[in-house]
Amino acid sequence: MKSILLHAVRLLCVSSWLLTLVLPHVARAAPPVPVFAYYYIWFDPTSWNRAKSDYPVLGRYSSDDRAVMQQHIRWAKEVGITGFIVSWKSTPTLNRRLEQLADLAATEGFHLAVIYQGLDFQRDPLPAERVASDLVGFCQRWSGRNVFNDLYGKPLVILSGSWEFTTDEIALIRRAVGSCLLLLASERNVDGYERLAHHVDGNAYYWSSVDPDSYPSYEEKLQALSTAVHTHHGLWIAPAAPGFDARLIGGTRVVERKGGETLRRQLAAAFASAPDIVGLISWNEFSENTHIEPSINYGNQSLRVLARVFATRAPEVQLGSEASPPTGPSYGLPVLGLAGTLFLASSTFLIVRSRKRGPRESTASAQAQREQEILGEP
């Protein structure tokens, strides 16, 4: 009964706030639940040479650059984003970058959660023992940091690719981490979540590729997952993305941004599902073109949408310059002038053109399977 009452109260609060998305003359308030953006720390300067058709206005950065991380946090906070869900597994490089991000987040009053990279490059699950060891190490190193635990009293970690793990493997991971963190699945349907519900603390659906115009039961699917998760007293993280285009990594589906309308509609659907958190997909996933980070092609379009929805202010970002230029010899953010912009645009055109002429998947079924894996859909 208590769970049903809390769910009803949450839904009433969100429903009232949703009126501000459809009635332009109603004064908007801050979002009624936290809003996190999925954030990637895997970038090196050479990362931008593969499968990219757009680039950040901050240049082709390394995730080791403190100034870039700080600028990301400040832009996100300014527009009303609560924190980042950081993609991570334990490696020397990613540990170093997560530590740096945690330090900056603490300084800026920003929050962090983690999505653990449970699948390898071939989309096979990592050994459950490896996952458990990494998460125990995470608890030992970071569970005392306020940036990870000041919202729920302990860190929140999503297991990416949870559908590839057996129930016994999930149970092993749960026993290893105990109660040191909130462990969420990343299941894509109710049946998948129910399989693991007794071993996890909720579910986060990373649905980056949905097209609201062509998926007729889109909102109903989110609401069904929300109901299932809340029935088990779990946390529900609802997805919202600005668009999608993974053709340069083997996909065929494209979800157009429509000048920001796709993001606005997906935010409305996410909030309508009575979430505990809304997960924006993504801050900087440039290979799938779900990024909301200011970029050469889209400028600050997504941040303007968020600012209108949350009644905040979008940072002014001009192509070829940074909003808050860092100082100091270790920062070195590249400044893209007009010539650089033209060069990037022409290079991108040639890369896309050459890839389109390249060899396709050996069979249609192989291509379909690969796309299914990329999209993360059942």
mmCIF file of C-alpha atoms in Angstrom:
data_model
loop_
_atom_site.group_PDB
_atom_site.id
_atom_site.type_symbol
_atom_site.label_atom_id
_atom_site.label_comp_id
_atom_site.label_asym_id
_atom_site.label_seq_id
_atom_site.Cartn_x
_atom_site.Cartn_y
_atom_site.Cartn_z
ATOM 1 C CA MET A 1 0.000 0.000 0.000
ATOM 2 C CA LYS A 2 2.808 2.421 0.889
ATOM 3 C CA SER A 3 4.528 1.705 -2.421
ATOM 4 C CA ILE A 4 1.317 2.355 -4.351
ATOM 5 C CA LEU A 5 0.749 5.621 -2.486
ATOM 6 C CA LEU A 6 4.283 6.852 -3.141
ATOM 7 C CA HIS A 7 3.960 5.945 -6.806
ATOM 8 C CA ALA A 8 0.653 7.854 -7.033
ATOM 9 C CA VAL A 9 2.141 10.938 -5.379
ATOM 10 C CA ARG A 10 5.160 10.821 -7.700
ATOM 11 C CA LEU A 11 2.905 10.480 -10.731
ATOM 12 C CA LEU A 12 0.713 13.401 -9.593
ATOM 13 C CA CYS A 13 3.725 15.694 -9.125
ATOM 14 C CA VAL A 14 5.204 14.741 -12.485
ATOM 15 C CA SER A 15 1.845 15.050 -14.264
ATOM 16 C CA SER A 16 1.414 18.590 -12.963
ATOM 17 C CA TRP A 17 4.908 19.499 -14.112
ATOM 18 C CA LEU A 18 4.322 17.897 -17.524
ATOM 19 C CA LEU A 19 1.663 20.502 -18.245
ATOM 20 C CA THR A 20 4.500 22.978 -18.572
ATOM 21 C CA LEU A 21 5.842 21.007 -21.551
ATOM 22 C CA VAL A 22 2.627 21.293 -23.544
ATOM 23 C CA LEU A 23 1.274 24.630 -22.339
ATOM 24 C CA PRO A 24 3.797 27.286 -23.372
ATOM 25 C CA HIS A 25 2.319 30.050 -21.202
ATOM 26 C CA VAL A 26 2.448 28.100 -17.936
ATOM 27 C CA ALA A 27 5.397 29.048 -15.708
ATOM 28 C CA ARG A 28 7.834 26.159 -15.534
ATOM 29 C CA ALA A 29 9.555 24.882 -12.429
ATOM 30 C CA ALA A 30 12.674 22.805 -11.951
ATOM 31 C CA PRO A 31 12.232 19.119 -12.914
ATOM 32 C CA PRO A 32 10.568 17.142 -10.101
ATOM 33 C CA VAL A 33 13.156 14.348 -10.254
ATOM 34 C CA PRO A 34 16.931 14.323 -10.832
ATOM 35 C CA VAL A 35 18.124 14.455 -14.448
ATOM 36 C CA PHE A 36 21.410 12.722 -15.232
ATOM 37 C CA ALA A 37 23.254 12.540 -18.567
ATOM 38 C CA TYR A 38 25.247 9.475 -19.622
ATOM 39 C CA TYR A 39 28.882 10.526 -19.841
ATOM 40 C CA TYR A 40 31.857 8.850 -21.533
ATOM 41 C CA ILE A 41 35.485 9.127 -20.435
ATOM 42 C CA TRP A 42 37.033 6.928 -23.123
ATOM 43 C CA PHE A 43 38.212 9.706 -25.463
ATOM 44 C CA ASP A 44 41.774 10.171 -26.682
ATOM 45 C CA PRO A 45 42.623 12.571 -29.520
ATOM 46 C CA THR A 46 42.741 9.621 -31.926
ATOM 47 C CA SER A 47 39.247 8.473 -30.908
ATOM 48 C CA TRP A 48 37.823 11.207 -33.085
ATOM 49 C CA ASN A 49 39.312 9.653 -36.223
ATOM 50 C CA ARG A 50 36.831 6.743 -36.198
ATOM 51 C CA ALA A 51 33.088 6.757 -36.910
ATOM 52 C CA LYS A 52 32.408 10.433 -36.247
ATOM 53 C CA SER A 53 30.304 12.809 -38.328
ATOM 54 C CA ASP A 54 30.193 15.592 -35.739
ATOM 55 C CA TYR A 55 32.710 17.022 -33.286
ATOM 56 C CA PRO A 56 32.592 19.024 -30.039
ATOM 57 C CA VAL A 57 33.026 22.781 -30.170
ATOM 58 C CA LEU A 58 35.756 22.193 -27.576
ATOM 59 C CA GLY A 59 37.754 20.314 -30.186
ATOM 60 C CA ARG A 60 38.877 16.688 -30.421
ATOM 61 C CA TYR A 61 39.651 16.413 -26.744
ATOM 62 C CA SER A 62 41.153 13.793 -24.476
ATOM 63 C CA SER A 63 39.156 12.674 -21.455
ATOM 64 C CA ASP A 64 42.303 13.378 -19.425
ATOM 65 C CA ASP A 65 41.800 17.119 -19.962
ATOM 66 C CA ARG A 66 40.623 18.663 -16.679
ATOM 67 C CA ALA A 67 39.484 21.843 -18.396
ATOM 68 C CA VAL A 68 37.193 19.918 -20.726
ATOM 69 C CA MET A 69 35.633 17.990 -17.826
ATOM 70 C CA GLN A 70 35.146 21.178 -15.856
ATOM 71 C CA GLN A 71 33.507 22.920 -18.810
ATOM 72 C CA HIS A 72 31.185 19.935 -19.312
ATOM 73 C CA ILE A 73 30.108 20.042 -15.665
ATOM 74 C CA ARG A 74 29.508 23.792 -15.739
ATOM 75 C CA TRP A 75 27.462 23.650 -18.936
ATOM 76 C CA ALA A 76 25.420 20.734 -17.573
ATOM 77 C CA LYS A 77 24.751 22.474 -14.241
ATOM 78 C CA GLU A 78 23.812 25.726 -15.940
ATOM 79 C CA VAL A 79 21.089 24.041 -17.948
ATOM 80 C CA GLY A 80 19.691 22.091 -14.980
ATOM 81 C CA ILE A 81 21.306 18.649 -15.251
ATOM 82 C CA THR A 82 21.817 17.067 -11.824
ATOM 83 C CA GLY A 83 24.796 14.862 -12.633
ATOM 84 C CA PHE A 84 26.524 12.437 -14.977
ATOM 85 C CA ILE A 85 26.140 8.657 -15.250
ATOM 86 C CA VAL A 86 29.735 7.778 -16.051
ATOM 87 C CA SER A 87 30.605 4.805 -18.257
ATOM 88 C CA TRP A 88 33.325 2.861 -16.420
ATOM 89 C CA LYS A 89 35.061 -0.383 -15.645
ATOM 90 C CA SER A 90 38.293 -0.745 -13.701
ATOM 91 C CA THR A 91 41.321 0.032 -15.858
ATOM 92 C CA PRO A 92 44.231 2.320 -14.976
ATOM 93 C CA THR A 93 43.115 4.905 -17.540
ATOM 94 C CA LEU A 94 39.429 4.929 -16.639
ATOM 95 C CA ASN A 95 40.188 4.903 -12.911
ATOM 96 C CA ARG A 96 42.437 7.931 -13.314
ATOM 97 C CA ARG A 97 39.790 9.779 -15.305
ATOM 98 C CA LEU A 98 36.964 8.890 -12.926
ATOM 99 C CA GLU A 99 39.050 10.128 -9.987
ATOM 100 C CA GLN A 100 39.655 13.414 -11.777
ATOM 101 C CA LEU A 101 35.970 13.778 -12.654
ATOM 102 C CA ALA A 102 34.993 13.081 -9.032
ATOM 103 C CA ASP A 103 37.371 15.765 -7.797
ATOM 104 C CA LEU A 104 35.928 18.325 -10.220
ATOM 105 C CA ALA A 105 32.333 17.313 -9.480
ATOM 106 C CA ALA A 106 32.955 17.772 -5.758
ATOM 107 C CA THR A 107 34.337 21.249 -6.378
ATOM 108 C CA GLU A 108 31.384 22.196 -8.590
ATOM 109 C CA GLY A 109 28.629 20.656 -6.409
ATOM 110 C CA PHE A 110 27.723 18.100 -9.082
ATOM 111 C CA HIS A 111 26.599 14.476 -8.713
ATOM 112 C CA LEU A 112 27.900 11.242 -10.243
ATOM 113 C CA ALA A 113 26.556 7.736 -10.832
ATOM 114 C CA VAL A 114 28.173 4.919 -12.814
ATOM 115 C CA ILE A 115 27.160 2.628 -15.660
ATOM 116 C CA TYR A 116 29.475 -0.359 -15.566
ATOM 117 C CA GLN A 117 30.639 -1.584 -18.992
ATOM 118 C CA GLY A 118 29.484 -5.167 -18.629
ATOM 119 C CA LEU A 119 30.028 -6.169 -22.266
ATOM 120 C CA ASP A 120 33.278 -6.338 -24.191
ATOM 121 C CA PHE A 121 33.886 -4.967 -27.685
ATOM 122 C CA GLN A 122 32.321 -8.103 -29.226
ATOM 123 C CA ARG A 123 29.215 -7.552 -27.051
ATOM 124 C CA ASP A 124 29.968 -10.601 -24.928
ATOM 125 C CA PRO A 125 29.557 -10.381 -21.145
ATOM 126 C CA LEU A 126 32.635 -9.954 -18.987
ATOM 127 C CA PRO A 127 33.233 -12.742 -16.453
ATOM 128 C CA ALA A 128 30.942 -12.204 -13.479
ATOM 129 C CA GLU A 129 33.947 -12.541 -11.179
ATOM 130 C CA ARG A 130 35.628 -9.628 -12.954
ATOM 131 C CA VAL A 131 32.506 -7.485 -12.627
ATOM 132 C CA ALA A 132 32.183 -8.329 -8.927
ATOM 133 C CA SER A 133 35.849 -7.571 -8.282
ATOM 134 C CA ASP A 134 35.638 -4.216 -10.073
ATOM 135 C CA LEU A 135 32.536 -3.164 -8.152
ATOM 136 C CA VAL A 136 33.979 -4.201 -4.788
ATOM 137 C CA GLY A 137 37.052 -2.150 -5.675
ATOM 138 C CA PHE A 138 34.801 0.756 -6.629
ATOM 139 C CA CYS A 139 33.130 0.625 -3.214
ATOM 140 C CA GLN A 140 36.476 0.550 -1.444
ATOM 141 C CA ARG A 141 37.845 3.495 -3.401
ATOM 142 C CA TRP A 142 34.856 5.785 -4.027
ATOM 143 C CA SER A 143 31.856 4.905 -1.856
ATOM 144 C CA GLY A 144 32.946 7.496 0.698
ATOM 145 C CA ARG A 145 32.859 10.330 -1.821
ATOM 146 C CA ASN A 146 29.808 12.567 -1.474
ATOM 147 C CA VAL A 147 29.537 13.063 -5.228
ATOM 148 C CA PHE A 148 28.541 9.392 -5.504
ATOM 149 C CA ASN A 149 26.365 8.913 -2.427
ATOM 150 C CA ASP A 150 24.724 12.190 -1.438
ATOM 151 C CA LEU A 151 21.455 11.517 -3.307
ATOM 152 C CA TYR A 152 20.681 7.982 -2.116
ATOM 153 C CA GLY A 153 23.122 7.423 0.733
ATOM 154 C CA LYS A 154 25.289 5.097 -1.349
ATOM 155 C CA PRO A 155 26.644 4.991 -4.928
ATOM 156 C CA LEU A 156 24.309 4.074 -7.794
ATOM 157 C CA VAL A 157 25.739 1.667 -10.381
ATOM 158 C CA ILE A 158 23.963 0.392 -13.507
ATOM 159 C CA LEU A 159 25.151 -2.909 -14.996
ATOM 160 C CA SER A 160 25.210 -2.364 -18.752
ATOM 161 C CA GLY A 161 24.253 -5.446 -20.759
ATOM 162 C CA SER A 162 22.614 -7.191 -17.806
ATOM 163 C CA TRP A 163 20.504 -9.254 -20.238
ATOM 164 C CA GLU A 164 23.657 -11.152 -21.266
ATOM 165 C CA PHE A 165 24.294 -12.392 -17.706
ATOM 166 C CA THR A 166 22.613 -15.418 -16.184
ATOM 167 C CA THR A 167 20.554 -15.075 -13.036
ATOM 168 C CA ASP A 168 23.240 -16.959 -11.132
ATOM 169 C CA GLU A 169 25.897 -14.545 -12.359
ATOM 170 C CA ILE A 170 23.829 -11.540 -11.274
ATOM 171 C CA ALA A 171 23.318 -13.207 -7.887
ATOM 172 C CA LEU A 172 27.095 -13.698 -7.572
ATOM 173 C CA ILE A 173 27.694 -9.999 -8.264
ATOM 174 C CA ARG A 174 24.989 -9.016 -5.789
ATOM 175 C CA ARG A 175 26.491 -11.158 -3.025
ATOM 176 C CA ALA A 176 29.939 -9.706 -3.656
ATOM 177 C CA VAL A 177 28.880 -6.051 -3.458
ATOM 178 C CA GLY A 178 26.312 -6.592 -0.716
ATOM 179 C CA SER A 179 24.736 -3.320 0.337
ATOM 180 C CA CYS A 180 27.694 -1.056 -0.459
ATOM 181 C CA LEU A 181 25.969 0.295 -3.578
ATOM 182 C CA LEU A 182 22.654 0.394 -5.406
ATOM 183 C CA LEU A 183 22.913 -2.091 -8.290
ATOM 184 C CA LEU A 184 20.531 -1.480 -11.201
ATOM 185 C CA ALA A 185 19.901 -3.722 -14.193
ATOM 186 C CA SER A 186 19.686 -2.355 -17.742
ATOM 187 C CA GLU A 187 16.898 -4.597 -19.010
ATOM 188 C CA ARG A 188 14.915 -3.673 -22.101
ATOM 189 C CA ASN A 189 11.522 -5.177 -21.239
ATOM 190 C CA VAL A 190 9.447 -6.218 -18.245
ATOM 191 C CA ASP A 191 10.215 -9.932 -18.562
ATOM 192 C CA GLY A 192 13.942 -9.232 -18.541
ATOM 193 C CA TYR A 193 13.657 -7.070 -15.448
ATOM 194 C CA GLU A 194 11.441 -9.572 -13.600
ATOM 195 C CA ARG A 195 14.101 -12.237 -14.147
ATOM 196 C CA LEU A 196 16.568 -10.198 -12.083
ATOM 197 C CA ALA A 197 14.285 -8.145 -9.848
ATOM 198 C CA HIS A 198 15.168 -9.962 -6.620
ATOM 199 C CA HIS A 199 18.895 -9.323 -7.125
ATOM 200 C CA VAL A 200 18.887 -5.650 -8.171
ATOM 201 C CA ASP A 201 17.718 -2.289 -6.860
ATOM 202 C CA GLY A 202 15.967 -1.102 -9.989
ATOM 203 C CA ASN A 203 16.380 -0.711 -13.737
ATOM 204 C CA ALA A 204 17.784 1.823 -16.208
ATOM 205 C CA TYR A 205 16.705 1.458 -19.829
ATOM 206 C CA TYR A 206 19.309 2.830 -22.257
ATOM 207 C CA TRP A 207 16.968 3.258 -25.233
ATOM 208 C CA SER A 208 18.929 5.541 -27.503
ATOM 209 C CA SER A 209 17.344 4.673 -30.848
ATOM 210 C CA VAL A 210 13.579 4.916 -30.378
ATOM 211 C CA ASP A 211 11.686 7.013 -32.901
ATOM 212 C CA PRO A 212 8.526 8.450 -31.316
ATOM 213 C CA ASP A 213 6.946 8.693 -34.775
ATOM 214 C CA SER A 214 7.359 5.022 -35.685
ATOM 215 C CA TYR A 215 7.142 3.161 -32.358
ATOM 216 C CA PRO A 216 3.427 3.301 -31.506
ATOM 217 C CA SER A 217 3.640 1.774 -28.023
ATOM 218 C CA TYR A 218 6.721 3.740 -26.961
ATOM 219 C CA GLU A 219 5.182 5.530 -23.973
ATOM 220 C CA GLU A 220 3.319 2.404 -22.857
ATOM 221 C CA LYS A 221 6.544 0.406 -22.796
ATOM 222 C CA LEU A 222 8.212 2.953 -20.516
ATOM 223 C CA GLN A 223 5.200 3.016 -18.236
ATOM 224 C CA ALA A 224 5.095 -0.788 -18.034
ATOM 225 C CA LEU A 225 8.754 -0.909 -17.010
ATOM 226 C CA SER A 226 8.148 1.816 -14.443
ATOM 227 C CA THR A 227 5.246 -0.098 -12.916
ATOM 228 C CA ALA A 228 7.246 -3.328 -12.732
ATOM 229 C CA VAL A 229 10.248 -1.645 -11.109
ATOM 230 C CA HIS A 230 8.174 0.286 -8.567
ATOM 231 C CA THR A 231 6.201 -2.842 -7.692
ATOM 232 C CA HIS A 232 9.529 -4.261 -6.493
ATOM 233 C CA HIS A 233 10.320 -0.960 -4.675
ATOM 234 C CA GLY A 234 13.162 -0.267 -7.103
ATOM 235 C CA LEU A 235 14.527 2.839 -8.792
ATOM 236 C CA TRP A 236 13.404 3.488 -12.371
ATOM 237 C CA ILE A 237 15.659 5.497 -14.717
ATOM 238 C CA ALA A 238 13.723 6.524 -17.815
ATOM 239 C CA PRO A 239 15.540 7.318 -21.082
ATOM 240 C CA ALA A 240 15.389 10.412 -23.279
ATOM 241 C CA ALA A 241 17.563 11.083 -26.335
ATOM 242 C CA PRO A 242 17.821 13.928 -28.874
ATOM 243 C CA GLY A 243 18.191 11.678 -31.935
ATOM 244 C CA PHE A 244 20.210 8.762 -33.228
ATOM 245 C CA ASP A 245 22.449 7.849 -36.170
ATOM 246 C CA ALA A 246 24.796 4.862 -35.904
ATOM 247 C CA ARG A 247 25.401 4.296 -39.607
ATOM 248 C CA LEU A 248 29.158 4.784 -39.256
ATOM 249 C CA ILE A 249 29.341 1.848 -36.823
ATOM 250 C CA GLY A 250 27.226 -0.556 -38.865
ATOM 251 C CA GLY A 251 23.666 0.541 -38.164
ATOM 252 C CA THR A 252 20.993 1.681 -40.588
ATOM 253 C CA ARG A 253 18.457 3.442 -38.382
ATOM 254 C CA VAL A 254 18.339 7.235 -38.182
ATOM 255 C CA VAL A 255 16.189 9.219 -35.768
ATOM 256 C CA GLU A 256 16.186 12.847 -36.849
ATOM 257 C CA ARG A 257 16.539 15.558 -34.199
ATOM 258 C CA LYS A 258 13.905 17.761 -35.842
ATOM 259 C CA GLY A 259 15.331 20.956 -34.436
ATOM 260 C CA GLY A 260 15.047 19.715 -30.852
ATOM 261 C CA GLU A 261 11.491 18.366 -31.079
ATOM 262 C CA THR A 262 12.626 14.728 -30.711
ATOM 263 C CA LEU A 263 14.315 15.511 -27.410
ATOM 264 C CA ARG A 264 11.305 17.456 -26.138
ATOM 265 C CA ARG A 265 8.954 14.565 -26.936
ATOM 266 C CA GLN A 266 11.234 11.989 -25.379
ATOM 267 C CA LEU A 267 11.580 14.074 -22.228
ATOM 268 C CA ALA A 268 7.798 14.290 -21.974
ATOM 269 C CA ALA A 269 7.478 10.507 -22.336
ATOM 270 C CA ALA A 270 10.232 9.882 -19.801
ATOM 271 C CA PHE A 271 8.661 12.153 -17.178
ATOM 272 C CA ALA A 272 5.219 10.676 -17.862
ATOM 273 C CA SER A 273 6.538 7.258 -16.766
ATOM 274 C CA ALA A 274 6.956 8.497 -13.153
ATOM 275 C CA PRO A 275 10.729 7.992 -13.065
ATOM 276 C CA ASP A 276 13.020 8.309 -10.082
ATOM 277 C CA ILE A 277 15.686 9.667 -12.445
ATOM 278 C CA VAL A 278 15.622 10.705 -16.096
ATOM 279 C CA GLY A 279 18.683 9.464 -17.979
ATOM 280 C CA LEU A 280 19.633 11.734 -20.890
ATOM 281 C CA ILE A 281 21.282 9.765 -23.704
ATOM 282 C CA SER A 282 23.840 11.198 -23.871
ATOM 283 C CA TRP A 283 26.266 13.981 -23.033
ATOM 284 C CA ASN A 284 28.995 12.880 -25.429
ATOM 285 C CA GLU A 285 28.307 9.629 -27.320
ATOM 286 C CA PHE A 286 29.366 10.952 -30.721
ATOM 287 C CA SER A 287 29.531 7.612 -32.575
ATOM 288 C CA GLU A 288 25.774 7.087 -32.193
ATOM 289 C CA ASN A 289 25.101 10.822 -32.539
ATOM 290 C CA THR A 290 23.076 11.010 -29.332
ATOM 291 C CA HIS A 291 25.242 13.766 -27.876
ATOM 292 C CA ILE A 292 23.786 16.897 -26.296
ATOM 293 C CA GLU A 293 27.227 18.428 -25.753
ATOM 294 C CA PRO A 294 27.610 21.580 -27.894
ATOM 295 C CA SER A 295 28.922 20.496 -31.280
ATOM 296 C CA ILE A 296 29.881 21.789 -34.687
ATOM 297 C CA ASN A 297 26.729 20.493 -36.403
ATOM 298 C CA TYR A 298 24.125 21.267 -33.731
ATOM 299 C CA GLY A 299 25.628 24.028 -31.605
ATOM 300 C CA ASN A 300 23.804 24.192 -28.265
ATOM 301 C CA GLN A 301 20.432 23.097 -29.697
ATOM 302 C CA SER A 302 19.823 20.339 -27.119
ATOM 303 C CA LEU A 303 20.860 22.552 -24.224
ATOM 304 C CA ARG A 304 18.393 25.194 -25.416
ATOM 305 C CA VAL A 305 15.626 22.582 -25.347
ATOM 306 C CA LEU A 306 16.566 21.582 -21.804
ATOM 307 C CA ALA A 307 16.698 25.220 -20.733
ATOM 308 C CA ARG A 308 13.186 25.833 -22.037
ATOM 309 C CA VAL A 309 11.871 22.691 -20.331
ATOM 310 C CA PHE A 310 13.623 23.345 -17.006
ATOM 311 C CA ALA A 311 13.262 27.148 -17.006
ATOM 312 C CA THR A 312 17.019 27.600 -16.833
ATOM 313 C CA ARG A 313 19.533 29.266 -19.117
ATOM 314 C CA ALA A 314 21.355 27.657 -22.021
ATOM 315 C CA PRO A 315 25.039 28.592 -22.253
ATOM 316 C CA GLU A 316 25.954 30.757 -25.194
ATOM 317 C CA VAL A 317 28.272 28.702 -27.371
ATOM 318 C CA GLN A 318 29.720 29.958 -30.623
ATOM 319 C CA LEU A 319 31.322 27.674 -33.180
ATOM 320 C CA GLY A 320 35.069 27.995 -33.017
ATOM 321 C CA SER A 321 35.272 29.208 -29.420
ATOM 322 C CA GLU A 322 34.720 28.018 -25.860
ATOM 323 C CA ALA A 323 32.074 29.456 -23.549
ATOM 324 C CA SER A 324 34.582 29.740 -20.667
ATOM 325 C CA PRO A 325 38.128 29.484 -22.046
ATOM 326 C CA PRO A 326 40.408 27.696 -19.550
ATOM 327 C CA THR A 327 43.794 29.066 -18.643
ATOM 328 C CA GLY A 328 47.086 27.442 -17.806
ATOM 329 C CA PRO A 329 49.649 25.509 -19.833
ATOM 330 C CA SER A 330 48.122 22.091 -19.085
ATOM 331 C CA TYR A 331 44.724 22.856 -20.584
ATOM 332 C CA GLY A 332 45.358 23.613 -24.224
ATOM 333 C CA LEU A 333 41.787 23.406 -25.540
ATOM 334 C CA PRO A 334 41.912 23.790 -29.319
ATOM 335 C CA VAL A 335 40.254 26.852 -30.831
ATOM 336 C CA LEU A 336 38.552 26.014 -34.110
ATOM 337 C CA GLY A 337 38.573 28.951 -36.521
ATOM 338 C CA LEU A 338 36.593 29.214 -39.724
ATOM 339 C CA ALA A 339 39.237 27.445 -41.738
ATOM 340 C CA GLY A 340 39.337 24.626 -39.193
ATOM 341 C CA THR A 341 35.567 24.311 -39.276
ATOM 342 C CA LEU A 342 35.548 24.083 -43.067
ATOM 343 C CA PHE A 343 38.308 21.498 -42.926
ATOM 344 C CA LEU A 344 36.388 19.372 -40.431
ATOM 345 C CA ALA A 345 33.204 19.625 -42.460
ATOM 346 C CA SER A 346 34.911 18.630 -45.698
ATOM 347 C CA SER A 347 36.807 15.816 -43.984
ATOM 348 C CA THR A 348 33.616 14.496 -42.416
ATOM 349 C CA PHE A 349 31.913 14.545 -45.819
ATOM 350 C CA LEU A 350 34.741 12.565 -47.375
ATOM 351 C CA ILE A 351 34.804 10.057 -44.512
ATOM 352 C CA VAL A 352 31.059 9.466 -44.653
ATOM 353 C CA ARG A 353 31.139 9.258 -48.437
ATOM 354 C CA SER A 354 33.985 6.755 -48.434
ATOM 355 C CA ARG A 355 32.327 4.635 -45.773
ATOM 356 C CA LYS A 356 29.093 4.543 -47.706
ATOM 357 C CA ARG A 357 31.023 3.117 -50.637
ATOM 358 C CA GLY A 358 32.841 0.596 -48.456
ATOM 359 C CA PRO A 359 31.988 -3.101 -48.092
ATOM 360 C CA ARG A 360 28.701 -3.921 -46.372
ATOM 361 C CA GLU A 361 27.973 -6.736 -43.950
ATOM 362 C CA SER A 362 28.392 -10.149 -45.515
ATOM 363 C CA THR A 363 24.688 -10.986 -45.113
ATOM 364 C CA ALA A 364 21.521 -9.090 -44.309
ATOM 365 C CA SER A 365 20.996 -11.181 -41.182
ATOM 366 C CA ALA A 366 24.480 -10.340 -39.882
ATOM 367 C CA GLN A 367 23.802 -6.645 -40.394
ATOM 368 C CA ALA A 368 20.468 -6.899 -38.622
ATOM 369 C CA GLN A 369 22.058 -8.710 -35.692
ATOM 370 C CA ARG A 370 24.826 -6.133 -35.414
ATOM 371 C CA GLU A 371 22.327 -3.272 -35.493
ATOM 372 C CA GLN A 372 20.242 -4.951 -32.806
ATOM 373 C CA GLU A 373 23.294 -5.140 -30.583
ATOM 374 C CA ILE A 374 24.156 -1.480 -31.221
ATOM 375 C CA LEU A 375 20.640 -0.294 -30.513
ATOM 376 C CA GLY A 376 20.288 -2.327 -27.338
ATOM 377 C CA GLU A 377 16.771 -3.432 -28.211
ATOM 378 C CA PRO A 378 15.144 -6.848 -27.682
#
